[in-house]
Coordinates of C-alpha atoms in Angstrom, one line a residue:
X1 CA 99.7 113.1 120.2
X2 CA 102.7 110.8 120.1
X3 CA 105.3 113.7 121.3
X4 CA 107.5 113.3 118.4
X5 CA 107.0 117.0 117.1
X6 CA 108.8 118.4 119.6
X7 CA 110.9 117.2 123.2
X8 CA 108.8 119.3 125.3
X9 CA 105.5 117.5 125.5
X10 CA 103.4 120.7 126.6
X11 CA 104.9 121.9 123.2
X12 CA 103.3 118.9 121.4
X13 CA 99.8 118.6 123.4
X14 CA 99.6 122.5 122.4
X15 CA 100.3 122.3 118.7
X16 CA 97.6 119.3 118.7
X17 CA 95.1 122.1 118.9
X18 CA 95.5 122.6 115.5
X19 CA 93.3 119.4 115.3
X20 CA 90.3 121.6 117.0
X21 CA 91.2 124.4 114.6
X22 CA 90.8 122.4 111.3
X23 CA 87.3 121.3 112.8
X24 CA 87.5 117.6 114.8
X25 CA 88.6 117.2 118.5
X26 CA 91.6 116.5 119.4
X27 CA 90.5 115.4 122.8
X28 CA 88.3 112.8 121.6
X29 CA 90.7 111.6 119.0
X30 CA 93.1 111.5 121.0
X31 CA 91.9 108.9 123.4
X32 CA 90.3 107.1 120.1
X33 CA 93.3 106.7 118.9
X34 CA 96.1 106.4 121.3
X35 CA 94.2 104.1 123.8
X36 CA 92.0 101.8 122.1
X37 CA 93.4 101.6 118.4
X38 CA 97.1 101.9 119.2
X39 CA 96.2 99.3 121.6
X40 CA 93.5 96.9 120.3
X41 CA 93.7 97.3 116.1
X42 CA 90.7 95.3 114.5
X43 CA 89.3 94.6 117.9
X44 CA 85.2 94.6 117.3
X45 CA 84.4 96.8 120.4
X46 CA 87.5 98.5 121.3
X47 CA 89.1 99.8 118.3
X48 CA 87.2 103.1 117.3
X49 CA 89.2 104.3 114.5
X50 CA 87.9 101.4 112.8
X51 CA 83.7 101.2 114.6
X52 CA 81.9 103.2 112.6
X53 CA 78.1 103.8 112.0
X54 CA 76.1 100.8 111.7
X55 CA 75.1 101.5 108.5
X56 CA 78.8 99.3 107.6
X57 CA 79.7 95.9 108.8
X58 CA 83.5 96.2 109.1
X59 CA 84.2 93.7 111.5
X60 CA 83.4 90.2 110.7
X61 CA 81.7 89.2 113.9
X62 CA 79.2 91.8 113.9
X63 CA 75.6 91.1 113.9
X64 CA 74.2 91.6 110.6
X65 CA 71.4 93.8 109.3
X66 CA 69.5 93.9 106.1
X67 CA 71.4 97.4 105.3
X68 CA 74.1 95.4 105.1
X69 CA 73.2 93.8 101.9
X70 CA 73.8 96.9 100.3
X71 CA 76.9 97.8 102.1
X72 CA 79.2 97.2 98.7
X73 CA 77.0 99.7 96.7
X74 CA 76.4 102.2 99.9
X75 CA 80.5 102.3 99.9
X76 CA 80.5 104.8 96.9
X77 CA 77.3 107.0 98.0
X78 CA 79.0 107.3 101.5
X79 CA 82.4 107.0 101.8
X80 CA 82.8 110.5 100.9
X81 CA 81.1 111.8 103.8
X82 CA 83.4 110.3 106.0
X83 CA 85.2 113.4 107.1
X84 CA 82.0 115.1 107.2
X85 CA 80.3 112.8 109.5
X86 CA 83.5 113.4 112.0
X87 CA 83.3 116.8 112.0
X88 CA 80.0 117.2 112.3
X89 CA 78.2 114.2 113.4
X90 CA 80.5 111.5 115.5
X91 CA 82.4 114.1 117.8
X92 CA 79.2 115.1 119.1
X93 CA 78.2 111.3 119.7
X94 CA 80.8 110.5 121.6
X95 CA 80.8 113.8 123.9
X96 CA 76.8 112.6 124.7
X97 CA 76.3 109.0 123.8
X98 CA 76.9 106.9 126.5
X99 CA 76.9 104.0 124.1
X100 CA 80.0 105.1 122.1
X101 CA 83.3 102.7 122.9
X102 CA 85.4 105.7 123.8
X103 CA 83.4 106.0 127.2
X104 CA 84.7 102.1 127.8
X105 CA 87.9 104.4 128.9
X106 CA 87.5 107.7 129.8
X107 CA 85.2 110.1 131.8
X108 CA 85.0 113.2 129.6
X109 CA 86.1 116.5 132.2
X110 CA 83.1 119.3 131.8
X111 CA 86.0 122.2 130.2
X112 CA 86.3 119.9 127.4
X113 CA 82.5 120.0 126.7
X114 CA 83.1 123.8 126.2
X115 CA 86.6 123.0 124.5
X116 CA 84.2 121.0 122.1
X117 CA 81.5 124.1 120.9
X118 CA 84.0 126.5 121.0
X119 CA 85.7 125.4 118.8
X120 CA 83.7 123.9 116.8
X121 CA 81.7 127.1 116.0
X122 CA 85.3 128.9 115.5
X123 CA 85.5 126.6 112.8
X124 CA 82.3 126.9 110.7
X125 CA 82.3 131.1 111.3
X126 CA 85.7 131.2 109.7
X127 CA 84.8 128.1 107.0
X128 CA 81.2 129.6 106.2
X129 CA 80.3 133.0 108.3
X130 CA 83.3 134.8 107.2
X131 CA 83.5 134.1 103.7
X132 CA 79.7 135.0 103.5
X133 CA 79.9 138.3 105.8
X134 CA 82.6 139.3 103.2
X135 CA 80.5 138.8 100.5
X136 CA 80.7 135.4 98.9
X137 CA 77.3 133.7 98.3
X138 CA 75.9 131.2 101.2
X139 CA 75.8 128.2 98.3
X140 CA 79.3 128.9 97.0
X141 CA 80.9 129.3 100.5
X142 CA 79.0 126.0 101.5
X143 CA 80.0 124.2 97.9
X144 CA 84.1 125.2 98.4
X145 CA 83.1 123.6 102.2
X146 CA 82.2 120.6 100.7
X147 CA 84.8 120.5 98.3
X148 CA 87.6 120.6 101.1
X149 CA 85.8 118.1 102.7
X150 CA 85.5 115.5 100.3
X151 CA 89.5 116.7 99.0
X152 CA 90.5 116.0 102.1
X153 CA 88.8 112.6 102.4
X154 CA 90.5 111.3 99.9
X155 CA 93.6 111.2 101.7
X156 CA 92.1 110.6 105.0
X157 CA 90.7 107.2 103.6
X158 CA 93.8 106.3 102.1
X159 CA 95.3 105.9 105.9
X160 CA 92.2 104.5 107.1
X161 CA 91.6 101.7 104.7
X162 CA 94.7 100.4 103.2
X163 CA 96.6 99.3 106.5
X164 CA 93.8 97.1 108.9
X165 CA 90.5 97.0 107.3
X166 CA 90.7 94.3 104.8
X167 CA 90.8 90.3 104.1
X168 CA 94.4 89.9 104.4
X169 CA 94.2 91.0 108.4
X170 CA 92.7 89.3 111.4
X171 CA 90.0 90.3 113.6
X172 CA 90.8 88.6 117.2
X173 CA 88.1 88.7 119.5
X174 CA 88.7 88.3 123.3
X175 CA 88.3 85.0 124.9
X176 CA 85.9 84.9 128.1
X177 CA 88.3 86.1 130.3
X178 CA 89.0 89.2 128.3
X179 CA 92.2 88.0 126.9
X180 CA 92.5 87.9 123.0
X181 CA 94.6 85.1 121.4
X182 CA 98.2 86.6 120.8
X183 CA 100.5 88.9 122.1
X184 CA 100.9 92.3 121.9
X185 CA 103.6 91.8 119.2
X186 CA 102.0 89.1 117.0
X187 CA 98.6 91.3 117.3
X188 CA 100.5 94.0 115.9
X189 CA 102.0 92.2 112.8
X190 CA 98.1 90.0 112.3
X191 CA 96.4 93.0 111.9
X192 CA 98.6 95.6 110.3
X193 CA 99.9 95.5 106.7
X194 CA 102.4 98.3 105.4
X195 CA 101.2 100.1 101.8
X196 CA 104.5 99.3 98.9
X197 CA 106.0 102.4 97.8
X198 CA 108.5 104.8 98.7
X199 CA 108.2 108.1 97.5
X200 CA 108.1 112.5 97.9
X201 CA 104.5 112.1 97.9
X202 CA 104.4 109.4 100.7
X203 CA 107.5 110.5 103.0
X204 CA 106.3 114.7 102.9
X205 CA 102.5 114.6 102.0
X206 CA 101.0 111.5 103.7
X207 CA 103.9 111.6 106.9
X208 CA 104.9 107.7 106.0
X209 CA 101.8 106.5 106.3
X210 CA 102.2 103.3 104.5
X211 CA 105.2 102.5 107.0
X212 CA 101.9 101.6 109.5
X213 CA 103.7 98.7 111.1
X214 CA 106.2 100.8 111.8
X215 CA 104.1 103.1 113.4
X216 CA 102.5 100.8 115.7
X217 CA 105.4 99.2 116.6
X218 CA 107.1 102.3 117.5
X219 CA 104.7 105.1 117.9
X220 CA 107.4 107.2 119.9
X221 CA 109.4 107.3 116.7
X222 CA 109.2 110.2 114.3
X223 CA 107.7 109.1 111.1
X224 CA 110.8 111.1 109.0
X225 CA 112.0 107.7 110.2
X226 CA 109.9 105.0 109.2
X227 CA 110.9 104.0 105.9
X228 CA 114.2 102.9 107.8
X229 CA 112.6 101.5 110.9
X230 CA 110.4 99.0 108.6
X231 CA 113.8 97.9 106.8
X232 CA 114.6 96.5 110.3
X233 CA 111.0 95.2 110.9
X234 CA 111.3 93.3 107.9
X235 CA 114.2 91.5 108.5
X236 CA 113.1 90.7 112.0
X237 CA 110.2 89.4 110.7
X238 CA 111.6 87.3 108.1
X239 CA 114.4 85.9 110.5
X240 CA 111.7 85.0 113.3
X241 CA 109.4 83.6 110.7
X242 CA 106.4 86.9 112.1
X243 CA 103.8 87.5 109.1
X244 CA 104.7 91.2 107.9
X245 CA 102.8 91.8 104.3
X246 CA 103.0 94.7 101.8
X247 CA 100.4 95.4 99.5
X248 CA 100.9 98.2 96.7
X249 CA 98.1 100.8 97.3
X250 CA 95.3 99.7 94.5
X251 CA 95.7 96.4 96.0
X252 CA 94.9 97.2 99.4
X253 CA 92.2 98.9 98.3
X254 CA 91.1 95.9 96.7
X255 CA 91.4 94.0 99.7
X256 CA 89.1 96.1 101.9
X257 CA 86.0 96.2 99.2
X258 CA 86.4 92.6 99.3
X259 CA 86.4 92.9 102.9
X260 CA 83.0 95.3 102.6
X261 CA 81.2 92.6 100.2
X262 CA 82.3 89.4 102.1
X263 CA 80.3 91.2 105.1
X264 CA 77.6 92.1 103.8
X265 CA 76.4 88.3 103.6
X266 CA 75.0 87.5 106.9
X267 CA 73.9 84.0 108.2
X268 CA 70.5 84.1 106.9
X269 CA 71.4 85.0 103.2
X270 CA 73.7 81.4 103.2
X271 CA 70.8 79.7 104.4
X272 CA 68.8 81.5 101.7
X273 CA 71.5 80.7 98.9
X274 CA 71.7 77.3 100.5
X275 CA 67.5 76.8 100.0

């Protein structure tokens, strides 16, 4: 979606269809994430890689509920369903609710509502009708389903989690005149941390993804590239006095379960504690 696969861009918005062949939308993402997380990370109501179901309170400012309480615990029951809510469950929300933030920016054109069940039922007849028409029992082809799923979670929450959600980065909120607090630049480096490391598995498995800064500075750049491209960021950073942080992976992780327990108190439970 960046057009760093290939030169020709109707090269790159075709491949991106693999996206609708491996079951989510790539329409849908596409808009999530280019135009309101690329351009407003950790920003309650805009950035909707990072809004999810209300059953979490990931941003600080957000009312709380009594769910919320339990948010620390809820983490471990339903973090692994993360993918399959996606795939299954959010997609669809934000094709028909008119209170998802994606329709803040876009007007959703009526070929990709058929885009959206096409492929979508491509997807579970080859995941679940095919292996059954072929023989393979209904609760064994459902079973290996849900073990992709929750395989391919794991890595899924590894780039989600580890570079914005957590207690090291900031969560502007716009002023009254719709203007949040810092530039582009400095908005970038407040609420984007890289993940330490430098290795195969990060450069050919996870595509760089603890280079994050990088990324977001420079989306247009391949991410074969990134390990080089923070070098540079770094030493801007530490020349211009600009706040770039690293965090090994366990650490980050760390960071954003703090960031999950610190929000599940609300103002009424201080006031309890406080009684």
């Amino acid at each position: 979606m960046h057009n760093t696969l290939f030169r020709p861009t109707n090269l790159n918005a075709a491949f991106l269809y693999l996206f609708d062949l491996i079951g989510a939308n790539s329409y849908i993402w596409k808009r999530r994430h280019l135009h309101l997380h690329h351009n407003f990370p950790n920003v309650a109501g805009w950035d909707s890689d990072i809004e999810q179901a209300s059953l979490f309170r990931i941003f600080p400012h957000d009312p709380h509920r009594s769910i919320h309480r339990h948010q620390p615990r809820l983490l471990f029951l339903l973090y692994p369903f993360y993918l399959a809510n996606w795939l299954l469950v959010r997609d669809f929300k934000d094709f028909f609710s008119k209170q998802q933030v994606i329709r803040k920016i876009t007007r959703i054109p009526l070929p990709e509502y058929a885009k959206l069940f096409f492929f979508k039922g491509l997807f579970l007849t080859y995941i679940l009708g095919v292996p059954f028409m072929l023989g393979v029992p209904l609760l064994l082809a459902i079973g290996a389903f849900l073990l992709l799923l929750l395989t391919a979670n794991a890595f899924a929450l590894f780039v989600l989690l580890t570079p914005h959600t957590n207690t090291q980065n900031a969560f502007p909120l716009p002023d009254a005149r719709h203007t949040l607090p810092q530039s582009w630049l400095l908005h970038q480096f407040s609420t984007t941390n890289d993940v330490s490391g430098s290795n195969w598995w990060y450069r050919h498995v996870m595509a760089n993804f603890n280079c994050h800064l990088a990324h977001h500075l420079f989306p247009r750049i391949p991410y074969v590239y990134a390990p080089e491209v923070t070098q540079v960021i770094r030493e801007f950073a530490r020349q211009h006095q600009l706040p770039y942080r690293t965090y090994p992976l366990l650490q980050a992780l760390r960071f954003h379960y703090q960031l999950i327990c610190q929000n599940a108190v609300g103002a009424a439970d201080f006031l309890e504690e406080d009684m």
